[in-house]
Amino acid sequence: MLNDKMNKCVIGIGEALFDCLPEGRKLGGAPANFAYHVSQFGLNGYAVSAIGDDELGREIVDTFDKVHLNHILPVVEQPTGTVKVTLDDKGVPQYDICLGVAWDNIPLTEQMFDIARNAQAICFGSLAQRSSVSRKTIHTFLDSAPKDALRVFDINLRQQWYSADVIAESLTRANVLKINDEELDVVATMLLGVPTVPDHLIAQDAQMTRKVCRDLIAKYDLNMLILTCGAVGSYVFTATEESYVPTPKVKVADTVGAGDSFTATFVAQLLLGKSVREAHEKAVAVSAFVCTQHGAMPVLPDTLKQ
C-alpha cells in the first residue's frame, strides 16, 4: 500500500521480519517497529523492506494493511526473514538471525525515491547493512532525502553483523545517533579508541558517558545523541542540552521492540513540535508500556498517544 499523501513521510528502512518468541510468532524488525509506532501518533509512517514470495511475506503485508501502516515491500526471490528469540529471566531477548533472507536484498524502486524525496525523518540501523545489496539501497535512499530531514541511526548491534566501516559510514550520513549502554562500549572502543574496561559499562560512569557521547557528536557532526541504559534511565545530548530521565519500574513481559518504540516516539514528538525534554519524557513512558506487552507492536493506549 502506498499512501498518496506524500508530504511529511517518516520512514523506517531495513529489516522486516518475524520474531519467533517463546509464546509464538510476532511481526518485528527495528525499522518496521519504528514506522509502526510513528504512525500511532498520526504521522505518515512507512516501512521499507523486502519480503519473499511466501506465506510469511503475505502475512507481513496483511498485518501492515490491518494496522494502516504504509509500506513498500518489493518481493524478492529470497525467503521472508525470521529471527529466533529467547528471553532470559528478566525478559531481555537474545537473537538468532537467519541469513540469506529477503531484507538482505532490498532493491531500489521508484516508489522508494518518491518517499525519500519527501522525508521528514528516516530511521535506519546496522543490521540490514550486513549485505552489500541492502546497504547500497539504504545509502542511496538516505542521500536522496532532503538535507534538513532527520536521519536517525538507531545502531542496533546484533551478533557479529556489524563492522567499524559500516558504523562509521552510517554516522557520516546520520544527524542523530540512538545507542544503548552496551553498544556505547563497543562504539567508543571501535571508533574513539577508548580502552575496554572489563566488567564495566562506560554508561556507569557519568563523567565518561558525557565525554564519549560528546566526542561522538563532535567527530561525526551529529545534532543529537540518544543513549538508553535499560532499567536505569536514558540520556539525550544535543550541542546545548542534556536530558536525563530514569526508567519507570514496570512488570516486564519482554523488552522486544522497546528501544524502537522509544526512538519512534521521540522522533514523532519532535516532529509534532515538542521540546527535547518533552519528547524524551514521552519516549520513556511509551517504551515502559511496550515492555509490559508481548511483542514489538502493541497498540498504545490513548493516554500515551495524546
PDB file of C-alpha atoms in Angstrom:
ATOM      1  CA  MET A   1       0.000   0.000   0.000  1.00  0.00           C
ATOM      2  CA  LEU A   2       1.336   3.446  -0.932  1.00  0.00           C
ATOM      3  CA  ASN A   3      -0.332   6.480   0.596  1.00  0.00           C
ATOM      4  CA  ASP A   4      -0.934   9.376  -1.796  1.00  0.00           C
ATOM      5  CA  LYS A   5      -0.209  11.835   0.983  1.00  0.00           C
ATOM      6  CA  MET A   6       3.436  12.297   0.079  1.00  0.00           C
ATOM      7  CA  ASN A   7       4.363  15.134   2.435  1.00  0.00           C
ATOM      8  CA  LYS A   8       5.749  14.528   5.900  1.00  0.00           C
ATOM      9  CA  CYS A   9       6.857  10.940   5.353  1.00  0.00           C
ATOM     10  CA  VAL A  10       8.570   9.291   8.332  1.00  0.00           C
ATOM     11  CA  ILE A  11      10.346   6.139   7.223  1.00  0.00           C
ATOM     12  CA  GLY A  12      11.921   3.076   8.760  1.00  0.00           C
ATOM     13  CA  ILE A  13      14.115   1.300   6.210  1.00  0.00           C
ATOM     14  CA  GLY A  14      15.774  -2.071   6.728  1.00  0.00           C
ATOM     15  CA  GLU A  15      14.640  -5.398   8.138  1.00  0.00           C
ATOM     16  CA  ALA A  16      11.002  -6.501   8.329  1.00  0.00           C
ATOM     17  CA  LEU A  17      10.747  -9.987   9.776  1.00  0.00           C
ATOM     18  CA  PHE A  18       9.080 -12.315  12.216  1.00  0.00           C
ATOM     19  CA  ASP A  19      10.397 -12.655  15.760  1.00  0.00           C
ATOM     20  CA  CYS A  20       9.803 -16.271  16.798  1.00  0.00           C
ATOM     21  CA  LEU A  21       9.197 -15.810  20.527  1.00  0.00           C
ATOM     22  CA  PRO A  22       8.508 -18.494  23.145  1.00  0.00           C
ATOM     23  CA  GLU A  23       4.786 -17.657  23.071  1.00  0.00           C
ATOM     24  CA  GLY A  24       4.555 -17.535  19.286  1.00  0.00           C
ATOM     25  CA  ARG A  25       5.442 -15.581  16.146  1.00  0.00           C
ATOM     26  CA  LYS A  26       5.370 -11.770  16.249  1.00  0.00           C
ATOM     27  CA  LEU A  27       5.989  -9.311  13.443  1.00  0.00           C
ATOM     28  CA  GLY A  28       9.069  -7.180  14.038  1.00  0.00           C
ATOM     29  CA  GLY A  29      12.310  -5.749  12.723  1.00  0.00           C
ATOM     30  CA  ALA A  30      13.582  -2.468  14.164  1.00  0.00           C
ATOM     31  CA  PRO A  31      12.784  -0.174  11.184  1.00  0.00           C
ATOM     32  CA  ALA A  32       9.314  -1.698  10.802  1.00  0.00           C
ATOM     33  CA  ASN A  33       8.706  -1.293  14.539  1.00  0.00           C
ATOM     34  CA  PHE A  34       9.786   2.342  14.245  1.00  0.00           C
ATOM     35  CA  ALA A  35       7.395   3.043  11.357  1.00  0.00           C
ATOM     36  CA  TYR A  36       4.519   1.365  13.175  1.00  0.00           C
ATOM     37  CA  HIS A  37       4.953   3.375  16.361  1.00  0.00           C
ATOM     38  CA  VAL A  38       5.435   6.649  14.479  1.00  0.00           C
ATOM     39  CA  SER A  39       2.126   6.040  12.725  1.00  0.00           C
ATOM     40  CA  GLN A  40       0.362   5.658  16.097  1.00  0.00           C
ATOM     41  CA  PHE A  41       0.996   9.369  16.673  1.00  0.00           C
ATOM     42  CA  GLY A  42      -0.804  10.320  13.454  1.00  0.00           C
ATOM     43  CA  LEU A  43       2.302  10.747  11.302  1.00  0.00           C
ATOM     44  CA  ASN A  44       2.704   9.320   7.814  1.00  0.00           C
ATOM     45  CA  GLY A  45       4.866   6.321   8.703  1.00  0.00           C
ATOM     46  CA  TYR A  46       6.325   3.991   6.075  1.00  0.00           C
ATOM     47  CA  ALA A  47       8.013   0.627   6.482  1.00  0.00           C
ATOM     48  CA  VAL A  48      10.500  -0.044   3.678  1.00  0.00           C
ATOM     49  CA  SER A  49      11.999  -3.517   3.335  1.00  0.00           C
ATOM     50  CA  ALA A  50      11.681  -6.642   1.167  1.00  0.00           C
ATOM     51  CA  ILE A  51       9.726  -9.871   1.516  1.00  0.00           C
ATOM     52  CA  GLY A  52       9.739 -13.301  -0.086  1.00  0.00           C
ATOM     53  CA  ASP A  53       7.067 -14.780  -2.302  1.00  0.00           C
ATOM     54  CA  ASP A  54       5.815 -16.873   0.580  1.00  0.00           C
ATOM     55  CA  GLU A  55       3.196 -17.128   3.296  1.00  0.00           C
ATOM     56  CA  LEU A  56       5.221 -15.089   5.785  1.00  0.00           C
ATOM     57  CA  GLY A  57       5.675 -12.268   3.291  1.00  0.00           C
ATOM     58  CA  ARG A  58       1.953 -12.137   2.579  1.00  0.00           C
ATOM     59  CA  GLU A  59       1.297 -12.145   6.318  1.00  0.00           C
ATOM     60  CA  ILE A  60       3.531  -9.095   6.746  1.00  0.00           C
ATOM     61  CA  VAL A  61       1.591  -7.225   4.045  1.00  0.00           C
ATOM     62  CA  ASP A  62      -1.757  -8.237   5.556  1.00  0.00           C
ATOM     63  CA  THR A  63      -0.656  -7.196   9.046  1.00  0.00           C
ATOM     64  CA  PHE A  64       0.606  -3.796   7.927  1.00  0.00           C
ATOM     65  CA  ASP A  65      -2.617  -3.226   5.997  1.00  0.00           C
ATOM     66  CA  LYS A  66      -4.720  -4.117   9.038  1.00  0.00           C
ATOM     67  CA  VAL A  67      -2.912  -1.573  11.216  1.00  0.00           C
ATOM     68  CA  HIS A  68      -2.999   1.016   8.374  1.00  0.00           C
ATOM     69  CA  LEU A  69       0.792   1.209   8.116  1.00  0.00           C
ATOM     70  CA  ASN A  70       2.095   2.379   4.738  1.00  0.00           C
ATOM     71  CA  HIS A  71       4.703   0.077   3.261  1.00  0.00           C
ATOM     72  CA  ILE A  72       6.986  -0.508   0.326  1.00  0.00           C
ATOM     73  CA  LEU A  73       7.853  -4.221   0.345  1.00  0.00           C
ATOM     74  CA  PRO A  74       9.150  -5.451  -3.006  1.00  0.00           C
ATOM     75  CA  VAL A  75       9.023  -9.225  -3.428  1.00  0.00           C
ATOM     76  CA  VAL A  76      12.407 -10.880  -3.994  1.00  0.00           C
ATOM     77  CA  GLU A  77      13.487 -14.483  -4.538  1.00  0.00           C
ATOM     78  CA  GLN A  78      14.869 -14.957  -1.023  1.00  0.00           C
ATOM     79  CA  PRO A  79      12.530 -16.046   1.817  1.00  0.00           C
ATOM     80  CA  THR A  80      10.958 -13.618   4.268  1.00  0.00           C
ATOM     81  CA  GLY A  81      13.209 -13.116   7.290  1.00  0.00           C
ATOM     82  CA  THR A  82      12.791 -14.794  10.655  1.00  0.00           C
ATOM     83  CA  VAL A  83      14.588 -14.475  13.978  1.00  0.00           C
ATOM     84  CA  LYS A  84      14.538 -16.981  16.814  1.00  0.00           C
ATOM     85  CA  VAL A  85      14.183 -15.014  20.050  1.00  0.00           C
ATOM     86  CA  THR A  86      14.866 -16.427  23.509  1.00  0.00           C
ATOM     87  CA  LEU A  87      14.287 -14.462  26.698  1.00  0.00           C
ATOM     88  CA  ASP A  88      16.323 -14.500  29.894  1.00  0.00           C
ATOM     89  CA  ASP A  89      14.730 -14.369  33.356  1.00  0.00           C
ATOM     90  CA  LYS A  90      14.427 -10.561  33.081  1.00  0.00           C
ATOM     91  CA  GLY A  91      12.688 -10.680  29.702  1.00  0.00           C
ATOM     92  CA  VAL A  92      15.778  -9.480  27.819  1.00  0.00           C
ATOM     93  CA  PRO A  93      15.931 -11.032  24.334  1.00  0.00           C
ATOM     94  CA  GLN A  94      18.736 -12.949  22.622  1.00  0.00           C
ATOM     95  CA  TYR A  95      18.535 -13.231  18.840  1.00  0.00           C
ATOM     96  CA  ASP A  96      19.416 -15.925  16.292  1.00  0.00           C
ATOM     97  CA  ILE A  97      19.112 -14.112  12.963  1.00  0.00           C
ATOM     98  CA  CYS A  98      18.710 -16.147   9.767  1.00  0.00           C
ATOM     99  CA  LEU A  99      20.974 -15.447   6.789  1.00  0.00           C
ATOM    100  CA  GLY A 100      20.153 -15.081   3.094  1.00  0.00           C
ATOM    101  CA  VAL A 101      16.695 -13.605   3.601  1.00  0.00           C
ATOM    102  CA  ALA A 102      14.607 -11.035   1.750  1.00  0.00           C
ATOM    103  CA  TRP A 103      15.646  -7.982   3.763  1.00  0.00           C
ATOM    104  CA  ASP A 104      19.293  -8.719   2.886  1.00  0.00           C
ATOM    105  CA  ASN A 105      18.300  -7.969  -0.717  1.00  0.00           C
ATOM    106  CA  ILE A 106      16.202  -4.781  -0.662  1.00  0.00           C
ATOM    107  CA  PRO A 107      16.093  -3.410  -4.239  1.00  0.00           C
ATOM    108  CA  LEU A 108      15.784   0.272  -5.098  1.00  0.00           C
ATOM    109  CA  THR A 109      12.387   1.165  -6.553  1.00  0.00           C
ATOM    110  CA  GLU A 110      10.852   4.349  -7.897  1.00  0.00           C
ATOM    111  CA  GLN A 111       8.367   4.351  -5.001  1.00  0.00           C
ATOM    112  CA  MET A 112      11.302   4.498  -2.592  1.00  0.00           C
ATOM    113  CA  PHE A 113      12.700   7.570  -4.340  1.00  0.00           C
ATOM    114  CA  ASP A 114       9.252   9.205  -4.148  1.00  0.00           C
ATOM    115  CA  ILE A 115       9.039   8.953  -0.363  1.00  0.00           C
ATOM    116  CA  ALA A 116      12.762   9.629   0.197  1.00  0.00           C
ATOM    117  CA  ARG A 117      12.407  12.985  -1.540  1.00  0.00           C
ATOM    118  CA  ASN A 118       9.541  13.853   0.818  1.00  0.00           C
ATOM    119  CA  ALA A 119      11.032  12.512   4.048  1.00  0.00           C
ATOM    120  CA  GLN A 120      10.850  14.404   7.305  1.00  0.00           C
ATOM    121  CA  ALA A 121      12.721  11.647   9.101  1.00  0.00           C
ATOM    122  CA  ILE A 122      14.386   8.335   8.252  1.00  0.00           C
ATOM    123  CA  CYS A 123      15.410   5.674  10.743  1.00  0.00           C
ATOM    124  CA  PHE A 124      17.948   3.017   9.773  1.00  0.00           C
ATOM    125  CA  GLY A 125      20.262   0.614  11.566  1.00  0.00           C
ATOM    126  CA  SER A 126      23.333  -1.555  11.095  1.00  0.00           C
ATOM    127  CA  LEU A 127      21.729  -4.994  10.742  1.00  0.00           C
ATOM    128  CA  ALA A 128      20.223  -4.593   7.263  1.00  0.00           C
ATOM    129  CA  GLN A 129      23.593  -3.284   6.101  1.00  0.00           C
ATOM    130  CA  ARG A 130      25.245  -6.680   6.619  1.00  0.00           C
ATOM    131  CA  SER A 131      24.680  -7.289   2.878  1.00  0.00           C
ATOM    132  CA  SER A 132      26.039  -5.053   0.121  1.00  0.00           C
ATOM    133  CA  VAL A 133      22.688  -5.002  -1.707  1.00  0.00           C
ATOM    134  CA  SER A 134      20.623  -3.579   1.134  1.00  0.00           C
ATOM    135  CA  ARG A 135      23.496  -1.361   2.298  1.00  0.00           C
ATOM    136  CA  LYS A 136      23.659   0.330  -1.124  1.00  0.00           C
ATOM    137  CA  THR A 137      19.874   0.778  -1.160  1.00  0.00           C
ATOM    138  CA  ILE A 138      19.853   2.328   2.303  1.00  0.00           C
ATOM    139  CA  HIS A 139      22.709   4.712   1.485  1.00  0.00           C
ATOM    140  CA  THR A 140      21.104   5.812  -1.794  1.00  0.00           C
ATOM    141  CA  PHE A 141      17.782   6.289  -0.016  1.00  0.00           C
ATOM    142  CA  LEU A 142      19.399   8.484   2.649  1.00  0.00           C
ATOM    143  CA  ASP A 143      21.282  10.500   0.035  1.00  0.00           C
ATOM    144  CA  SER A 144      18.007  11.161  -1.816  1.00  0.00           C
ATOM    145  CA  ALA A 145      16.272  12.724   1.203  1.00  0.00           C
ATOM    146  CA  PRO A 146      16.026  16.477   1.843  1.00  0.00           C
ATOM    147  CA  LYS A 147      19.067  17.932   3.580  1.00  0.00           C
ATOM    148  CA  ASP A 148      17.002  19.029   6.587  1.00  0.00           C
ATOM    149  CA  ALA A 149      15.433  15.593   7.187  1.00  0.00           C
ATOM    150  CA  LEU A 150      16.215  13.826  10.433  1.00  0.00           C
ATOM    151  CA  ARG A 151      18.474  10.861   9.685  1.00  0.00           C
ATOM    152  CA  VAL A 152      18.368   8.639  12.738  1.00  0.00           C
ATOM    153  CA  PHE A 153      20.970   5.900  13.007  1.00  0.00           C
ATOM    154  CA  ASP A 154      19.400   3.525  15.548  1.00  0.00           C
ATOM    155  CA  ILE A 155      22.505   1.391  15.640  1.00  0.00           C
ATOM    156  CA  ASN A 156      21.039  -1.931  16.920  1.00  0.00           C
ATOM    157  CA  LEU A 157      24.208  -4.038  17.010  1.00  0.00           C
ATOM    158  CA  ARG A 158      23.241  -7.692  16.630  1.00  0.00           C
ATOM    159  CA  GLN A 159      25.553 -10.710  16.989  1.00  0.00           C
ATOM    160  CA  GLN A 160      28.520 -10.306  14.607  1.00  0.00           C
ATOM    161  CA  TRP A 161      26.562  -8.367  11.966  1.00  0.00           C
ATOM    162  CA  TYR A 162      28.434  -5.048  12.107  1.00  0.00           C
ATOM    163  CA  SER A 163      31.841  -3.549  11.424  1.00  0.00           C
ATOM    164  CA  ALA A 164      33.711  -0.320  12.133  1.00  0.00           C
ATOM    165  CA  ASP A 165      33.385   0.686   8.470  1.00  0.00           C
ATOM    166  CA  VAL A 166      29.592   0.222   8.412  1.00  0.00           C
ATOM    167  CA  ILE A 167      29.144   2.113  11.676  1.00  0.00           C
ATOM    168  CA  ALA A 168      31.434   4.991  10.662  1.00  0.00           C
ATOM    169  CA  GLU A 169      29.848   5.303   7.205  1.00  0.00           C
ATOM    170  CA  SER A 170      26.387   5.313   8.775  1.00  0.00           C
ATOM    171  CA  LEU A 171      27.371   8.034  11.219  1.00  0.00           C
ATOM    172  CA  THR A 172      28.592  10.265   8.389  1.00  0.00           C
ATOM    173  CA  ARG A 173      25.108  10.011   6.849  1.00  0.00           C
ATOM    174  CA  ALA A 174      23.211  10.457  10.139  1.00  0.00           C
ATOM    175  CA  ASN A 175      22.447  13.557  12.175  1.00  0.00           C
ATOM    176  CA  VAL A 176      21.003  11.645  15.167  1.00  0.00           C
ATOM    177  CA  LEU A 177      22.515   8.576  16.851  1.00  0.00           C
ATOM    178  CA  LYS A 178      20.413   6.279  19.040  1.00  0.00           C
ATOM    179  CA  ILE A 179      22.535   3.820  21.041  1.00  0.00           C
ATOM    180  CA  ASN A 180      22.301   1.756  24.229  1.00  0.00           C
ATOM    181  CA  ASP A 181      24.832   1.401  27.029  1.00  0.00           C
ATOM    182  CA  GLU A 182      26.363  -1.885  25.836  1.00  0.00           C
ATOM    183  CA  GLU A 183      26.645  -0.566  22.274  1.00  0.00           C
ATOM    184  CA  LEU A 184      28.306   2.604  23.563  1.00  0.00           C
ATOM    185  CA  ASP A 185      31.161   0.480  24.947  1.00  0.00           C
ATOM    186  CA  VAL A 186      31.653  -1.172  21.552  1.00  0.00           C
ATOM    187  CA  VAL A 187      31.486   2.056  19.545  1.00  0.00           C
ATOM    188  CA  ALA A 188      33.723   4.019  21.954  1.00  0.00           C
ATOM    189  CA  THR A 189      36.409   1.346  21.645  1.00  0.00           C
ATOM    190  CA  MET A 190      35.955   0.870  17.903  1.00  0.00           C
ATOM    191  CA  LEU A 191      35.744   4.494  16.754  1.00  0.00           C
ATOM    192  CA  LEU A 192      37.227   6.610  19.540  1.00  0.00           C
ATOM    193  CA  GLY A 193      39.952   4.277  20.788  1.00  0.00           C
ATOM    194  CA  VAL A 194      38.609   4.259  24.351  1.00  0.00           C
ATOM    195  CA  PRO A 195      40.204   1.289  26.195  1.00  0.00           C
ATOM    196  CA  THR A 196      37.817  -1.537  27.014  1.00  0.00           C
ATOM    197  CA  VAL A 197      37.245  -1.866  30.769  1.00  0.00           C
ATOM    198  CA  PRO A 198      36.389  -5.462  31.768  1.00  0.00           C
ATOM    199  CA  ASP A 199      33.055  -5.932  33.545  1.00  0.00           C
ATOM    200  CA  HIS A 200      32.293  -2.215  33.377  1.00  0.00           C
ATOM    201  CA  LEU A 201      29.963  -0.216  31.183  1.00  0.00           C
ATOM    202  CA  ILE A 202      31.009   3.297  30.201  1.00  0.00           C
ATOM    203  CA  ALA A 203      27.446   4.382  30.993  1.00  0.00           C
ATOM    204  CA  GLN A 204      28.028   3.500  34.664  1.00  0.00           C
ATOM    205  CA  ASP A 205      30.485   6.418  34.833  1.00  0.00           C
ATOM    206  CA  ALA A 206      28.509   9.627  34.296  1.00  0.00           C
ATOM    207  CA  GLN A 207      31.593  11.721  33.504  1.00  0.00           C
ATOM    208  CA  MET A 208      32.898   9.203  30.981  1.00  0.00           C
ATOM    209  CA  THR A 209      29.421   8.848  29.482  1.00  0.00           C
ATOM    210  CA  ARG A 210      29.201  12.568  28.808  1.00  0.00           C
ATOM    211  CA  LYS A 211      32.695  12.700  27.311  1.00  0.00           C
ATOM    212  CA  VAL A 212      32.181   9.732  24.971  1.00  0.00           C
ATOM    213  CA  CYS A 213      28.772  10.964  23.816  1.00  0.00           C
ATOM    214  CA  ARG A 214      30.005  14.490  23.176  1.00  0.00           C
ATOM    215  CA  ASP A 215      33.119  13.173  21.409  1.00  0.00           C
ATOM    216  CA  LEU A 216      30.882  11.160  19.064  1.00  0.00           C
ATOM    217  CA  ILE A 217      28.692  14.212  18.441  1.00  0.00           C
ATOM    218  CA  ALA A 218      31.761  16.303  17.609  1.00  0.00           C
ATOM    219  CA  LYS A 219      33.551  13.700  15.477  1.00  0.00           C
ATOM    220  CA  TYR A 220      30.518  12.947  13.304  1.00  0.00           C
ATOM    221  CA  ASP A 221      28.853  16.377  13.406  1.00  0.00           C
ATOM    222  CA  LEU A 222      25.661  14.985  14.957  1.00  0.00           C
ATOM    223  CA  ASN A 223      22.746  17.149  16.062  1.00  0.00           C
ATOM    224  CA  MET A 224      21.761  14.759  18.813  1.00  0.00           C
ATOM    225  CA  LEU A 225      22.734  11.542  20.597  1.00  0.00           C
ATOM    226  CA  ILE A 226      20.200   9.398  22.469  1.00  0.00           C
ATOM    227  CA  LEU A 227      21.595   6.911  24.984  1.00  0.00           C
ATOM    228  CA  THR A 228      19.361   4.324  26.649  1.00  0.00           C
ATOM    229  CA  CYS A 229      20.610   2.444  29.713  1.00  0.00           C
ATOM    230  CA  GLY A 230      17.962  -0.215  30.189  1.00  0.00           C
ATOM    231  CA  ALA A 231      16.251  -0.292  33.563  1.00  0.00           C
ATOM    232  CA  VAL A 232      18.408   2.578  34.854  1.00  0.00           C
ATOM    233  CA  GLY A 233      17.486   5.528  32.627  1.00  0.00           C
ATOM    234  CA  SER A 234      18.239   7.361  29.394  1.00  0.00           C
ATOM    235  CA  TYR A 235      20.034  10.483  28.183  1.00  0.00           C
ATOM    236  CA  VAL A 236      19.587  12.865  25.291  1.00  0.00           C
ATOM    237  CA  PHE A 237      22.566  15.040  24.363  1.00  0.00           C
ATOM    238  CA  THR A 238      22.490  17.988  21.959  1.00  0.00           C
ATOM    239  CA  ALA A 239      25.061  20.705  21.397  1.00  0.00           C
ATOM    240  CA  THR A 240      23.469  22.811  24.131  1.00  0.00           C
ATOM    241  CA  GLU A 241      21.251  20.455  26.165  1.00  0.00           C
ATOM    242  CA  GLU A 242      21.419  17.346  28.281  1.00  0.00           C
ATOM    243  CA  SER A 243      18.306  15.493  29.414  1.00  0.00           C
ATOM    244  CA  TYR A 244      18.232  12.505  31.768  1.00  0.00           C
ATOM    245  CA  VAL A 245      15.078  10.565  32.656  1.00  0.00           C
ATOM    246  CA  PRO A 246      15.064   7.490  34.932  1.00  0.00           C
ATOM    247  CA  THR A 247      13.341   4.365  33.653  1.00  0.00           C
ATOM    248  CA  PRO A 248       9.983   3.640  35.361  1.00  0.00           C
ATOM    249  CA  LYS A 249       9.654   0.361  37.240  1.00  0.00           C
ATOM    250  CA  VAL A 250       7.150  -1.880  35.435  1.00  0.00           C
ATOM    251  CA  LYS A 251       6.288  -5.565  35.266  1.00  0.00           C
ATOM    252  CA  VAL A 252       8.203  -6.683  32.182  1.00  0.00           C
ATOM    253  CA  ALA A 253       6.624  -9.109  29.726  1.00  0.00           C
ATOM    254  CA  ASP A 254       9.537  -8.750  27.303  1.00  0.00           C
ATOM    255  CA  THR A 255      11.721  -5.893  26.069  1.00  0.00           C
ATOM    256  CA  VAL A 256      11.429  -6.766  22.366  1.00  0.00           C
ATOM    257  CA  GLY A 257      10.872  -3.540  20.421  1.00  0.00           C
ATOM    258  CA  ALA A 258      11.034  -1.266  23.465  1.00  0.00           C
ATOM    259  CA  GLY A 259      14.020   0.632  22.090  1.00  0.00           C
ATOM    260  CA  ASP A 260      12.336   1.025  18.710  1.00  0.00           C
ATOM    261  CA  SER A 261       9.214   2.461  20.345  1.00  0.00           C
ATOM    262  CA  PHE A 262      11.452   4.887  22.262  1.00  0.00           C
ATOM    263  CA  THR A 263      13.109   6.099  19.060  1.00  0.00           C
ATOM    264  CA  ALA A 264       9.814   6.396  17.193  1.00  0.00           C
ATOM    265  CA  THR A 265       8.080   8.277  19.986  1.00  0.00           C
ATOM    266  CA  PHE A 266      10.987  10.674  20.424  1.00  0.00           C
ATOM    267  CA  VAL A 267      11.138  11.456  16.697  1.00  0.00           C
ATOM    268  CA  ALA A 268       7.357  11.795  16.439  1.00  0.00           C
ATOM    269  CA  GLN A 269       7.223  14.227  19.324  1.00  0.00           C
ATOM    270  CA  LEU A 270       9.982  16.388  17.853  1.00  0.00           C
ATOM    271  CA  LEU A 271       8.166  16.493  14.515  1.00  0.00           C
ATOM    272  CA  LEU A 272       4.965  17.442  16.346  1.00  0.00           C
ATOM    273  CA  GLY A 273       6.725  20.471  17.819  1.00  0.00           C
ATOM    274  CA  LYS A 274       7.603  19.232  21.299  1.00  0.00           C
ATOM    275  CA  SER A 275      10.810  20.180  23.082  1.00  0.00           C
ATOM    276  CA  VAL A 276      13.684  17.725  23.529  1.00  0.00           C
ATOM    277  CA  ARG A 277      12.699  17.251  27.180  1.00  0.00           C
ATOM    278  CA  GLU A 278       9.022  16.687  26.374  1.00  0.00           C
ATOM    279  CA  ALA A 279       9.908  14.245  23.598  1.00  0.00           C
ATOM    280  CA  HIS A 280      12.282  12.416  25.931  1.00  0.00           C
ATOM    281  CA  GLU A 281       9.708  12.033  28.705  1.00  0.00           C
ATOM    282  CA  LYS A 282       7.065  10.724  26.302  1.00  0.00           C
ATOM    283  CA  ALA A 283       9.537   8.277  24.758  1.00  0.00           C
ATOM    284  CA  VAL A 284      10.360   6.865  28.195  1.00  0.00           C
ATOM    285  CA  ALA A 285       6.677   6.430  29.038  1.00  0.00           C
ATOM    286  CA  VAL A 286       5.891   4.654  25.765  1.00  0.00           C
ATOM    287  CA  SER A 287       8.875   2.293  25.900  1.00  0.00           C
ATOM    288  CA  ALA A 288       7.988   1.386  29.501  1.00  0.00           C
ATOM    289  CA  PHE A 289       4.477   0.458  28.353  1.00  0.00           C
ATOM    290  CA  VAL A 290       5.841  -1.640  25.460  1.00  0.00           C
ATOM    291  CA  CYS A 291       7.928  -3.596  27.987  1.00  0.00           C
ATOM    292  CA  THR A 292       4.690  -4.658  29.715  1.00  0.00           C
ATOM    293  CA  GLN A 293       3.345  -6.154  26.462  1.00  0.00           C
ATOM    294  CA  HIS A 294       4.349  -9.194  24.423  1.00  0.00           C
ATOM    295  CA  GLY A 295       5.932  -8.445  21.045  1.00  0.00           C
ATOM    296  CA  ALA A 296       7.209  -5.270  19.429  1.00  0.00           C
ATOM    297  CA  MET A 297       3.992  -3.753  18.038  1.00  0.00           C
ATOM    298  CA  PRO A 298       1.336  -3.374  20.739  1.00  0.00           C
ATOM    299  CA  VAL A 299      -1.426  -0.795  20.348  1.00  0.00           C
ATOM    300  CA  LEU A 300      -0.689   2.211  22.533  1.00  0.00           C
ATOM    301  CA  PRO A 301      -3.417   3.413  24.898  1.00  0.00           C
ATOM    302  CA  ASP A 302      -4.979   6.770  24.056  1.00  0.00           C
ATOM    303  CA  THR A 303      -3.434   8.326  27.164  1.00  0.00           C
ATOM    304  CA  LEU A 304       0.042   7.798  25.653  1.00  0.00           C
ATOM    305  CA  LYS A 305      -0.959   8.984  22.172  1.00  0.00           C
ATOM    306  CA  GLN A 306      -2.326  12.301  23.412  1.00  0.00           C
TER     307      GLN A 306
END
